[in-house]
Coordinates of C-alpha atoms and ligand atoms in Angstrom, one line a residue:
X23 CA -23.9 9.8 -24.3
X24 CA -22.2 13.0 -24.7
X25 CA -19.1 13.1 -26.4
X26 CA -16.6 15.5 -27.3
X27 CA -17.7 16.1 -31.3
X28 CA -21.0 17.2 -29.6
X29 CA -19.3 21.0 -29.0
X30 CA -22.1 22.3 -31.7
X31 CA -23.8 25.5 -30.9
X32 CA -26.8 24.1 -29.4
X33 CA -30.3 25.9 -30.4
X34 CA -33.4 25.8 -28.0
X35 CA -35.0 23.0 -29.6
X36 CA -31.7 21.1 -28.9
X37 CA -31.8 22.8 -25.3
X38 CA -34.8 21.9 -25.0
X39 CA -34.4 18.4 -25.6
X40 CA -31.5 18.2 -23.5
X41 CA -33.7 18.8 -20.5
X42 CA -36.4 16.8 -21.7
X43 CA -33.4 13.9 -21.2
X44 CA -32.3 14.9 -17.9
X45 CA -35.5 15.3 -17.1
X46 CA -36.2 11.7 -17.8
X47 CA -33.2 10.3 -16.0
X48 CA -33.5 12.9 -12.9
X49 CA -36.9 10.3 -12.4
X50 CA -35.0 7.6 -11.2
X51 CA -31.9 9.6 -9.7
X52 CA -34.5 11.1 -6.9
X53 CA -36.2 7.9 -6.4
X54 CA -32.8 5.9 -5.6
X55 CA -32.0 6.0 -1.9
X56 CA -29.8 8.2 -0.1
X57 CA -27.0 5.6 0.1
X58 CA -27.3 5.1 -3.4
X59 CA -26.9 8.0 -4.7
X60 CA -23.6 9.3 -2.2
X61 CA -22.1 6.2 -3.4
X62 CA -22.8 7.0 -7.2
X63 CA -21.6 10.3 -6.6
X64 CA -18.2 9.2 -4.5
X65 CA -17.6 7.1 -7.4
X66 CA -17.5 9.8 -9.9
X67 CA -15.4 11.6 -7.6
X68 CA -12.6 9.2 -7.8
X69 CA -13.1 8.4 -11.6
X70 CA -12.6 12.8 -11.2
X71 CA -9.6 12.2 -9.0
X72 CA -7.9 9.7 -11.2
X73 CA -8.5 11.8 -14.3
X74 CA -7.0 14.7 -12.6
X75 CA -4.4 14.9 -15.7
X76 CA -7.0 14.8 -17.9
X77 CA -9.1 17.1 -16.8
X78 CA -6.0 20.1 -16.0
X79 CA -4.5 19.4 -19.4
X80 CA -7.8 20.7 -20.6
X81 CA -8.8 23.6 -18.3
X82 CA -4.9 24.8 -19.2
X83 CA -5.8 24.4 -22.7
X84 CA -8.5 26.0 -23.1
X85 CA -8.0 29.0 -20.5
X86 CA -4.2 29.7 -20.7
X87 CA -3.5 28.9 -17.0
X88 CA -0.6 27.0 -15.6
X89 CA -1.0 23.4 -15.3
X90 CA -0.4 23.2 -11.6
X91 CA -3.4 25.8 -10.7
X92 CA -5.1 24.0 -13.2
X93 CA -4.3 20.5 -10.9
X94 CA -5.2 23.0 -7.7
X95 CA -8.5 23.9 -9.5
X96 CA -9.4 20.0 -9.7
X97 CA -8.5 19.7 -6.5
X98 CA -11.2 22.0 -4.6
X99 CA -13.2 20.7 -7.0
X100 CA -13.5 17.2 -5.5
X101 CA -13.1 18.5 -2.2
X102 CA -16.9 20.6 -2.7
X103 CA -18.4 17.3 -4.5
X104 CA -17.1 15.1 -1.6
X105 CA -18.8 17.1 0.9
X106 CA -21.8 17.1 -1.1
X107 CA -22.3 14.0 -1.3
X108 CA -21.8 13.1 1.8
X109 CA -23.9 15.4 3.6
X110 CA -26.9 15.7 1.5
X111 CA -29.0 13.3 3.2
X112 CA -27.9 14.9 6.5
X113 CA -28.9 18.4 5.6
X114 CA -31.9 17.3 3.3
X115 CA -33.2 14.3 5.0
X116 CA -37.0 13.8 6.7
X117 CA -36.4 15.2 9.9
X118 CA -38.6 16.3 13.1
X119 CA -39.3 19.6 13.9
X120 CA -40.6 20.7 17.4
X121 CA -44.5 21.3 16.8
X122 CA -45.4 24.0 19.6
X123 CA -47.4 23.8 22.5
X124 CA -50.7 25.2 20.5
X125 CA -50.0 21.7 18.0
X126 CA -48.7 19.3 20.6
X127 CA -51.0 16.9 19.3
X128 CA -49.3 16.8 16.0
X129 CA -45.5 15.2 14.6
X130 CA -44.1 18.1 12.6
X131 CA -41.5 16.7 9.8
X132 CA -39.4 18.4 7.4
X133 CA -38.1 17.3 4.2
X134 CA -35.9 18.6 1.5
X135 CA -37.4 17.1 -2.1
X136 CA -35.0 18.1 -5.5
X137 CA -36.2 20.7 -7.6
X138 CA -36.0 18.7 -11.0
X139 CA -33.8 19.7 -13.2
X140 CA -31.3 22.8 -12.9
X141 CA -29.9 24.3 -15.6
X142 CA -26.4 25.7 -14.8
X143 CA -24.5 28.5 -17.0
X144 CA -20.9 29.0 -16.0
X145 CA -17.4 30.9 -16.5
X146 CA -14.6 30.5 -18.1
X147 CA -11.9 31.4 -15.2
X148 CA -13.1 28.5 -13.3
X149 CA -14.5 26.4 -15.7
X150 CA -14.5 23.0 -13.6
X151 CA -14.4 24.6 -10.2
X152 CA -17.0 27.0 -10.4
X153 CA -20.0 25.1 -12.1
X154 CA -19.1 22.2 -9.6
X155 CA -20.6 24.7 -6.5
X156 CA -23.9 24.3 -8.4
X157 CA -23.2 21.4 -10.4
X158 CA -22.5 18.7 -7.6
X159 CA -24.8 20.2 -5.2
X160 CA -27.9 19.9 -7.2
X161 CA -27.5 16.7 -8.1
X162 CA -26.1 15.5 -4.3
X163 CA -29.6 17.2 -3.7
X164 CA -31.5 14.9 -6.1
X165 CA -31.8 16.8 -9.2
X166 CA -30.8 16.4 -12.8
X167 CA -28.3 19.5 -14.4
X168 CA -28.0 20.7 -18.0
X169 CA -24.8 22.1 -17.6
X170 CA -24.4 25.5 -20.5
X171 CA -20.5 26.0 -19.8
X172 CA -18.3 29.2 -21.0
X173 CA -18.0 29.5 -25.1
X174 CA -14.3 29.5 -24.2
X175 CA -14.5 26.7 -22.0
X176 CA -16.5 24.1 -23.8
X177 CA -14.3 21.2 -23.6
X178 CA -14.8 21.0 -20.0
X179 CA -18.0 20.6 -19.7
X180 CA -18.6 18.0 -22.5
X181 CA -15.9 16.3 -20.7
X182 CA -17.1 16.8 -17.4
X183 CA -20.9 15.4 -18.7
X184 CA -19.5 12.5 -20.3
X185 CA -17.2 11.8 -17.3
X186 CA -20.6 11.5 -14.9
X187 CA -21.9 9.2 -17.6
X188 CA -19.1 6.7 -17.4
X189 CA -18.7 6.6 -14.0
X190 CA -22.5 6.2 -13.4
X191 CA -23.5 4.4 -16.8
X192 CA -27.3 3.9 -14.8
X193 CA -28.0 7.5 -14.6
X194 CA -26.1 8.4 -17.8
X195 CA -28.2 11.0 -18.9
X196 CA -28.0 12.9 -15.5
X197 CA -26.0 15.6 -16.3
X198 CA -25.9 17.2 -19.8
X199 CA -24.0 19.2 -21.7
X200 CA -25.0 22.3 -24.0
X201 CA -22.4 24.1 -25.3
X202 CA -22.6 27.4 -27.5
X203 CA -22.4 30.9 -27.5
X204 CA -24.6 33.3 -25.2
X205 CA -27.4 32.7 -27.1
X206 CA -27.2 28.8 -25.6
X207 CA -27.4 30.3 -22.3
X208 CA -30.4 32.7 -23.0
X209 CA -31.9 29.6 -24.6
X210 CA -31.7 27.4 -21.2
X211 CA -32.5 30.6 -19.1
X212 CA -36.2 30.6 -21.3
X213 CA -35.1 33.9 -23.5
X214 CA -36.8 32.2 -26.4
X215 CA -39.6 30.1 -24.4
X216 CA -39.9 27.9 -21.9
X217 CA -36.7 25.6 -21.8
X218 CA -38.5 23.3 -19.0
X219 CA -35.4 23.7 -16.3
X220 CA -36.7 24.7 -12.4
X221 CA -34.0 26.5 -11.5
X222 CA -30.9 28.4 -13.1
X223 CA -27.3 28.3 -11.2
X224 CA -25.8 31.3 -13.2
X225 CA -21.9 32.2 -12.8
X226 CA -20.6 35.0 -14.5
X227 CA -20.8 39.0 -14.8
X228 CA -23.7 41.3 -13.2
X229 CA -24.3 42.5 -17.1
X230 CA -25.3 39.0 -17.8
X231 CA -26.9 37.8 -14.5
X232 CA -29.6 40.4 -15.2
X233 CA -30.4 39.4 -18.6
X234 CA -30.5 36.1 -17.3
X235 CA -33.3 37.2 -14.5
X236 CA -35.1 38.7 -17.1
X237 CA -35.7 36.0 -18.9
X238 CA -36.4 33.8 -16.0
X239 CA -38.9 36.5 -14.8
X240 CA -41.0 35.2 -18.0
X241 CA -41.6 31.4 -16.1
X242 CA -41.1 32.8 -13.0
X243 CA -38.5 30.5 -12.8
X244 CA -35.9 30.5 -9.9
X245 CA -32.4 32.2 -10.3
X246 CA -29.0 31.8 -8.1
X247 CA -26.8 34.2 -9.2
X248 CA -23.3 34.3 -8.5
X249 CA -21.5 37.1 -9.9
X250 CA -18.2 39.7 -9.6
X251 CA -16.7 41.1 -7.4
X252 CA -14.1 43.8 -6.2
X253 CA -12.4 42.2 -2.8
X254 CA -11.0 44.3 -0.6
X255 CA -8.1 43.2 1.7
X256 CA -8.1 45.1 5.0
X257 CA -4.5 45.5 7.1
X258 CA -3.9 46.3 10.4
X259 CA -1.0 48.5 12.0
X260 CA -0.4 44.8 13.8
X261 CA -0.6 42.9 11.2
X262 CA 2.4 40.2 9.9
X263 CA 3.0 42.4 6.9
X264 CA 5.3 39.7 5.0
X265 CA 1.9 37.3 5.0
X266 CA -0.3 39.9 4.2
X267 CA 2.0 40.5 1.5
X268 CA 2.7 37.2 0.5
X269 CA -1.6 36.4 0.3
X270 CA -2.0 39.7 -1.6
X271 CA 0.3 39.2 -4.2
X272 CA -1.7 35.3 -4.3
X273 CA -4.8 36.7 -4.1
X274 CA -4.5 39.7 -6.7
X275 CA -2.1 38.1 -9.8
X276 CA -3.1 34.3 -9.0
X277 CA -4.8 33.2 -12.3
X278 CA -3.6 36.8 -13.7
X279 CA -6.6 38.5 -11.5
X280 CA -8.9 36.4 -12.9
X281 CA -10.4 34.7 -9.9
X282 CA -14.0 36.9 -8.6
X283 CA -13.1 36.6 -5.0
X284 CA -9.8 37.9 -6.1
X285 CA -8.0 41.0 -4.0
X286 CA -8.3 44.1 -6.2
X287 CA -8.2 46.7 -3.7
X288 CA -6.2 46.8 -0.5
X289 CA -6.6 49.3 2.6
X290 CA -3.5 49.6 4.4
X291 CA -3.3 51.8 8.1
X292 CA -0.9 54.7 7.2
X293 CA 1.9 53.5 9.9
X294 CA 2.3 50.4 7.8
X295 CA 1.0 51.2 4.1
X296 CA 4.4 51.7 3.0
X297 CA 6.1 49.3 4.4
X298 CA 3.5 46.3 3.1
X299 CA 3.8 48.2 -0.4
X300 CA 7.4 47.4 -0.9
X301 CA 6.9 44.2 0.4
X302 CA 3.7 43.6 -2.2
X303 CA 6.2 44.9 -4.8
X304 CA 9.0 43.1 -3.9
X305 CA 6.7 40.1 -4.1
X306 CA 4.8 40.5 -7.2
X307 CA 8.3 42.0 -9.6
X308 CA 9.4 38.6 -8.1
X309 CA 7.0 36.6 -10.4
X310 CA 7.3 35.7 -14.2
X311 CA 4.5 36.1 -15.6
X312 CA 3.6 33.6 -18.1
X313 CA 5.2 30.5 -15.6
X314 CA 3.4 32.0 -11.9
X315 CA 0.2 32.7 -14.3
X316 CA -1.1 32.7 -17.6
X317 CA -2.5 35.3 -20.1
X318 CA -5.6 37.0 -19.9
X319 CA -8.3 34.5 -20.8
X320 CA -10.7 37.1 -22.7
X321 CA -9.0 38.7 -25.4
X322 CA -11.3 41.9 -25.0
X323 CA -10.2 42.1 -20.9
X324 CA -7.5 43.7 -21.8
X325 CA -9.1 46.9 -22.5
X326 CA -10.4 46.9 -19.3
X327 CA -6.9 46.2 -17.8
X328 CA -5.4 49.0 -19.7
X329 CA -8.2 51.8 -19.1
X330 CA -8.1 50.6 -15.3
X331 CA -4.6 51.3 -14.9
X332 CA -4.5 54.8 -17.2
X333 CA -7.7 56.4 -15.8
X334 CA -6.1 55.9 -12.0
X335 CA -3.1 57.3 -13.4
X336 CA -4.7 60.3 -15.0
X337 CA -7.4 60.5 -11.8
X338 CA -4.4 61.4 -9.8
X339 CA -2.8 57.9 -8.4
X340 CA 0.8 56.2 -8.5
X341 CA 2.0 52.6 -10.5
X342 CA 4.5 51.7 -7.8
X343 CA 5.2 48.6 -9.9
X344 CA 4.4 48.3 -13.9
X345 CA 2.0 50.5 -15.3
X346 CA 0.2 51.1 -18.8
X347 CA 3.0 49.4 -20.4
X348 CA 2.5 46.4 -18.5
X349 CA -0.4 45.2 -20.4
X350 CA 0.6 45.7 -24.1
X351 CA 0.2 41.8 -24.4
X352 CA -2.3 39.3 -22.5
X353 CA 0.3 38.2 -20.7
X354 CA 0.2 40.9 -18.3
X355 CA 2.7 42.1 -15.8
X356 CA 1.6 42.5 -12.3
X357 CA 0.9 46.4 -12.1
X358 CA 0.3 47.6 -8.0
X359 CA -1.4 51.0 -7.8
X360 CA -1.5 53.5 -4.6
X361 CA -3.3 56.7 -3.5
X362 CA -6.1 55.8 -6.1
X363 CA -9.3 58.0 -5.8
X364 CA -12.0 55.9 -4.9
X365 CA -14.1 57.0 -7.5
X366 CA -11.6 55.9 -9.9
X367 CA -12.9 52.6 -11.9
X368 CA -9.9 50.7 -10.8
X369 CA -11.4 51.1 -7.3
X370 CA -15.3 51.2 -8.6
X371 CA -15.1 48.3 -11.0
X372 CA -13.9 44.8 -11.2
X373 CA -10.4 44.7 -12.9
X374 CA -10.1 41.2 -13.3
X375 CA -6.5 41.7 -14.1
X376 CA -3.4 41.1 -12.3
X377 CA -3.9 44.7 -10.9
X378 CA -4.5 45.6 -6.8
X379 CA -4.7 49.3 -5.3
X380 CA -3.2 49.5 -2.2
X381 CA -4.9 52.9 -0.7
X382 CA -3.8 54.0 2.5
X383 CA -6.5 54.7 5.3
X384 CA -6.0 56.2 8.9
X385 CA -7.7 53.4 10.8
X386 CA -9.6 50.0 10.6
X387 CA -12.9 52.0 10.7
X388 CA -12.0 54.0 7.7
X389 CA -10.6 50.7 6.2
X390 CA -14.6 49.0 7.0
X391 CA -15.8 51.9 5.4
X392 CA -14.1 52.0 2.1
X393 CA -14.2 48.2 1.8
X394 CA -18.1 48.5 2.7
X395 CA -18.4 50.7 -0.1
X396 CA -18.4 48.9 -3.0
X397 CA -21.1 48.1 -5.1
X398 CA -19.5 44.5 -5.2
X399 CA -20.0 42.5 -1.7
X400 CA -19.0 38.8 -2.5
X401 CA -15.3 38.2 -0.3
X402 CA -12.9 39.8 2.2
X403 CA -9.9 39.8 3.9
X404 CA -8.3 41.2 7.0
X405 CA -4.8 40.7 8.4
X406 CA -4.4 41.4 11.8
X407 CA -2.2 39.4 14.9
X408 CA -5.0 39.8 17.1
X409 CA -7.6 37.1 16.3
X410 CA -10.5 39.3 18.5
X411 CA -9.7 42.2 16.3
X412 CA -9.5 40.2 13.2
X413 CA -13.1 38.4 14.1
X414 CA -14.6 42.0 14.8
X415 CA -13.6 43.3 11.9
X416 CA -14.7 40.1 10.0
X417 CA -18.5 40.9 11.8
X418 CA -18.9 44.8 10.4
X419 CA -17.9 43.3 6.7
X420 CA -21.0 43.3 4.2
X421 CA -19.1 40.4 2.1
X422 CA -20.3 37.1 2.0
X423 CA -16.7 35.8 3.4
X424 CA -14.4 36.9 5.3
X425 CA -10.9 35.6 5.8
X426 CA -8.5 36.6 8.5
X427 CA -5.0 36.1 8.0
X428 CA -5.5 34.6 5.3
X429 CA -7.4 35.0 1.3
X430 CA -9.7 33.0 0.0
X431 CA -9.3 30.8 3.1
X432 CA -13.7 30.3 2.4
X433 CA -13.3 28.9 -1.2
X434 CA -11.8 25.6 -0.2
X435 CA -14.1 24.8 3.2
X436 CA -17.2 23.3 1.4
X437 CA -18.8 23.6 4.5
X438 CA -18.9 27.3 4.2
X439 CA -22.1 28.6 2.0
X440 CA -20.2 31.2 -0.7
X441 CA -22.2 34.2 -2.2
X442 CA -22.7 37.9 -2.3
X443 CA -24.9 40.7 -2.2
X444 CA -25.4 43.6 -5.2
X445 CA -23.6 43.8 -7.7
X446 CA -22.2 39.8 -6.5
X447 CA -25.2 38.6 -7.4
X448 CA -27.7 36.5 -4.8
X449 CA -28.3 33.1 -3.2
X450 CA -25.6 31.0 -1.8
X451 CA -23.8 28.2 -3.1
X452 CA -21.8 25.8 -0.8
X453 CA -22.4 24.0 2.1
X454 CA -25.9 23.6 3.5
X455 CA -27.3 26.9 2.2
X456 CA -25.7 25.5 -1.0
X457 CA -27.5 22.1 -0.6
X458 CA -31.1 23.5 -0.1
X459 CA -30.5 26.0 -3.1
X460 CA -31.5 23.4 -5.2
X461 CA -34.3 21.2 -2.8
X462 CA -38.1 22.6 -1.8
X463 CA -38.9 22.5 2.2
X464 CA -41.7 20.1 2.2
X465 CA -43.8 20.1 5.7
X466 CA -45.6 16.9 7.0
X467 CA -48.0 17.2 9.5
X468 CA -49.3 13.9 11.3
X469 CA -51.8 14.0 14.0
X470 CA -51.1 12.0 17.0
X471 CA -53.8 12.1 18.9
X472 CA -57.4 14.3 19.7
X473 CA -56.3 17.8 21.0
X474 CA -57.9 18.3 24.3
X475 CA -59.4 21.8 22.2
X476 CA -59.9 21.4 18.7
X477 CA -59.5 24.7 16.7
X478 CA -59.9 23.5 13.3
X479 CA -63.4 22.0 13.8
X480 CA -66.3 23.4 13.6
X481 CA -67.9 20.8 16.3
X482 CA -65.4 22.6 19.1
X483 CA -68.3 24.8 21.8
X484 CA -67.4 28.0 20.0
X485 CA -67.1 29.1 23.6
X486 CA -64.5 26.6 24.2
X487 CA -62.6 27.7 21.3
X488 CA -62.8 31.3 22.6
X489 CA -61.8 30.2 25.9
X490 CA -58.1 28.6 24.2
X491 CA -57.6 31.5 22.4
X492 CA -58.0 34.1 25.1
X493 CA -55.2 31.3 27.1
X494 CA -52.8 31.4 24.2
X495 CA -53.1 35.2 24.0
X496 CA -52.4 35.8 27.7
X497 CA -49.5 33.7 27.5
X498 CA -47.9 35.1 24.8
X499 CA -48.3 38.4 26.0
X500 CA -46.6 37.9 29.4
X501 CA -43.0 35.5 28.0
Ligands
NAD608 P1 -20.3 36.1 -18.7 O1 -21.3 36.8 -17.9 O2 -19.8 36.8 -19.9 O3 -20.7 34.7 -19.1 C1 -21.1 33.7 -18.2 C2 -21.9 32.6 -18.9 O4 -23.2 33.2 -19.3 C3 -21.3 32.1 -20.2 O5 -21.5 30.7 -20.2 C4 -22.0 32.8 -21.3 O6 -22.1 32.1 -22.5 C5 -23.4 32.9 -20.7 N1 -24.2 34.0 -21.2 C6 -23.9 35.1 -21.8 N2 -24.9 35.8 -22.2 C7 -26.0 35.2 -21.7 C8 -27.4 35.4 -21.8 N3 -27.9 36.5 -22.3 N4 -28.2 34.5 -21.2 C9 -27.8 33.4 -20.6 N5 -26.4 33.1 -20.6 C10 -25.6 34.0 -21.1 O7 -19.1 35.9 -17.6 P2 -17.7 35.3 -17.9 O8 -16.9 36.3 -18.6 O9 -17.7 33.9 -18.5 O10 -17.1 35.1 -16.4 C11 -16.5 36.2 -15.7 C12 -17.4 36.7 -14.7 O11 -17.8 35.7 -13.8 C13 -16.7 37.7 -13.8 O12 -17.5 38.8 -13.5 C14 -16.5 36.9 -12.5 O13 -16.3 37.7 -11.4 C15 -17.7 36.1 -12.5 N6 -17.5 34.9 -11.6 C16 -18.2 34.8 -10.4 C17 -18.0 33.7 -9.6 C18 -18.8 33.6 -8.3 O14 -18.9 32.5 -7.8 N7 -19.3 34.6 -7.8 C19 -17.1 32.7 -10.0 C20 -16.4 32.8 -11.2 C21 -16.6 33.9 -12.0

């Protein structure tokens, strides 16, 4: 069993042997029944739920956030392996499929079999949340995980492993922990060889995700990739600008920026940009940080916070609230930019700070534009007080999600499939999407009877044959 003392740096022979064990457990775990396993997996739920303490004492440990956002985080986090588990059969089952009138002598059926074992690489920011979108999804699906989780994070996952294997002591081995540096990740991605996983779930930056595809280009091995992004807030001239305040201020310093479906840049119609910019600064001077959030979790983000904020500066914009000076510890102060070039990096790149840009725009179509025109696609927002509006809108975004009236409203519907585009990386996680990430579609065919024309036999009158093709043809070219 995984414990704790096991944070070593783990190498790929000990990668390696790690999904050699999962392996051997997954055997059993996608041979039990349906039934079985959603009740194994509702039952490490509430051994999750009842070590909610636990488990946010630690995420606060180790990443510097609040303990109540860290109780929030655990939270959503049952929430997505509750839905999991109790739709996989649903989405996954043996099912029917209509067979056509060309094969109306056969029963067409569709199954969803597990993959084997999925190796999943996470973040820090999120570190129980996050690798749960993969995590309890593959193995709802059928699979076995070795789970790599952040170098700053590590606690979590041994935690999180050894948590699985006390609530389900019969598939103990099921989920695995490896922790380590990058070089623990590379390892389970095949950087140094096969590691023997059939799929990686990878969370984290674009930088990384690539190097991660290029080693799974070696084994041809599948990738999901779920990285940044750059959320952009859209807001109407009709909009209830004290909400769209309230969920901006939320969505840009909640977990001090740290959160990739975060709001870094906001497009405001000119009639009401500076109204909702006092009320955004009004909002965000109004928190302390260090109590509303905690201190940048990287020690190097920072720099990135700091040349952010100076190069929109120098490229011509205005710090409405804090500034440079706000970020001369991790603990940052909440810094609100405006009239930012969009070619500036605070606009280009993700901040991943408590920092938003609040750029005015004449109209919603300029606002679709600039938001559309991001390298980064993965979430959205637009506040509006017409719902019509607000769902049109929603249609001509390229982000995965949308939200109206609302941020993040997506992240805690499991139901929803979560995921970007570009620079956000590819694949979904989540819902059903999320669910057949980690299964193969296996087809069944099962011939019912004699077709009165039989066109794969070579004892059909070649005429015959001829005759039911010329048929099909006709039909298909009148409807
Ligand atoms: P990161 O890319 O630095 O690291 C992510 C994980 O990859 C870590 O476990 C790390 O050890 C591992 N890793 C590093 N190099 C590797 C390599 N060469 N091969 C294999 N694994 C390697 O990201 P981070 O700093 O931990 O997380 C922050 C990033 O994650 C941000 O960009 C954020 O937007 C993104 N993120 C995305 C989502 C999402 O669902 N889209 C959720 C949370 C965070």
């Amino acid at each position: 069993m995984t414990t704790p003392t096991d944070q070593h740096d783990h190498g790929i022979d000990d990668v390696r042997a790690e999904v050699a064990r999962a392996r051997s457990a997954g055997r059993s775990w996608a041979a039990l029944g349906p039934r079985e396993r959603r009740a194994a997996l509702l039952r490490w739920k509430r051994t999750l739920a009842r070590r909610t303490d636990e488990f946010a004492g630690l995420i606060a440990s180790e990443t510097g956030k609040p303990l109540h956002d860290a109780r929030a985080e655990v939270l959503v986090t049952l929430v997505h392996l509750n839905w999991a588990a109790r739709n996989a059969h649903r989405v996954l089952g043996r099912r029917r499929v209509p067979s056509g009138v060309l094969s109306v002598h056969q029963r067409a059926l569709l199954a969803y079999r597990p993959l084997g074992v999925i190796g999943v690489i996470g973040p820090w920011n999120y570190p129980l949340y996050t690798p749960m979108g993969s995590i309890g999804y593959a193995l709802a699906a059928g699979n076995a995980v070795v789970f790599k989780p952040s170098e700053l994070t590590p606690g979590v996952g041994v935690l999180l492993a050894r948590s699985f294997g006390e609530a389900v002591p019969d598939h103990a081995d099921l989920l695995r922990a490896v922790t380590g540096p990058a070089s623990t990740g590379a390892a389970l991605a095949g950087a140094y060889g096969p590691a023997g996983v059939d799929k990686i779930a990878f969370t984290g930056s674009p930088g990384t995700a690539r190097k991660v595809a290029a080693a799974c280009a070696a084994t041809l091995t599948p990738l999901l990739a779920e990285c940044g992004g750059k959320d952009a807030v859209l807001v109407a001239a009709d909009a209830d600008l004290d909400a769209a305040a309230d969920a901006i201020v939320w969505g840009a310093m909640g977990n001090a920026g740290q959160t990739c479906a975060g709001v870094e840049r906001v497009y405001a119609v000119a009639s009401v940009h500076e109204e909702l910019c006092a009320r955004i600064v009004r909002g965000a001077r109004a928190l302390a940080p260090g109590e509303a959030y905690g201190p940048l979790t990287l020690p190097s983000q920072l720099g990135v916070v700091e040349r952010h904020v100076k190069q929109a500066l120098v490229d011509g914009g205005r710090a409405v609230l804090g500034g440079p000076d706000a970020s001369v510890t991790r603990t940052v102060g909440p810094v609100v930019l405006t009239g930012v070039p969009e070619d500036s990096p605070a606009v280009t790149e993700e901040t991943f700070g408590p920092v938003v840009v609040v750029n005015p725009v004449r109209d919603m179509d300029e606002a679709v534009e600039r938001a559309n025109a991001s390298a980064y696609s993965l979430g959205a927002a637009v506040f509006t007080r017409s719902r019509a509006a607000g769902l049109a809108v929603a249609g001509r975004l390229d982000s995965g999600a949308v939200s109206v009236n609302s941020v993040l409203g997506f992240a805690a519907i499991p139901a929803l499939p979560f995921g970007g585009a570009g620079e956000s990386g590819y694949g979904r996680i989540h819902g059903e999407e999320g669910l057949r990430a980690f299964a193969a579609p296996h087809s069944v065919t099962v011939r019912r009877f004699a077709p009165a024309v039989d066109l794969t036999s070579f004892a059909t009158p070649r005429a015959k044959a001829a005759r039911a093709v010329e048929l099909g043809r006709r039909l298909h070219a009148r409807f």
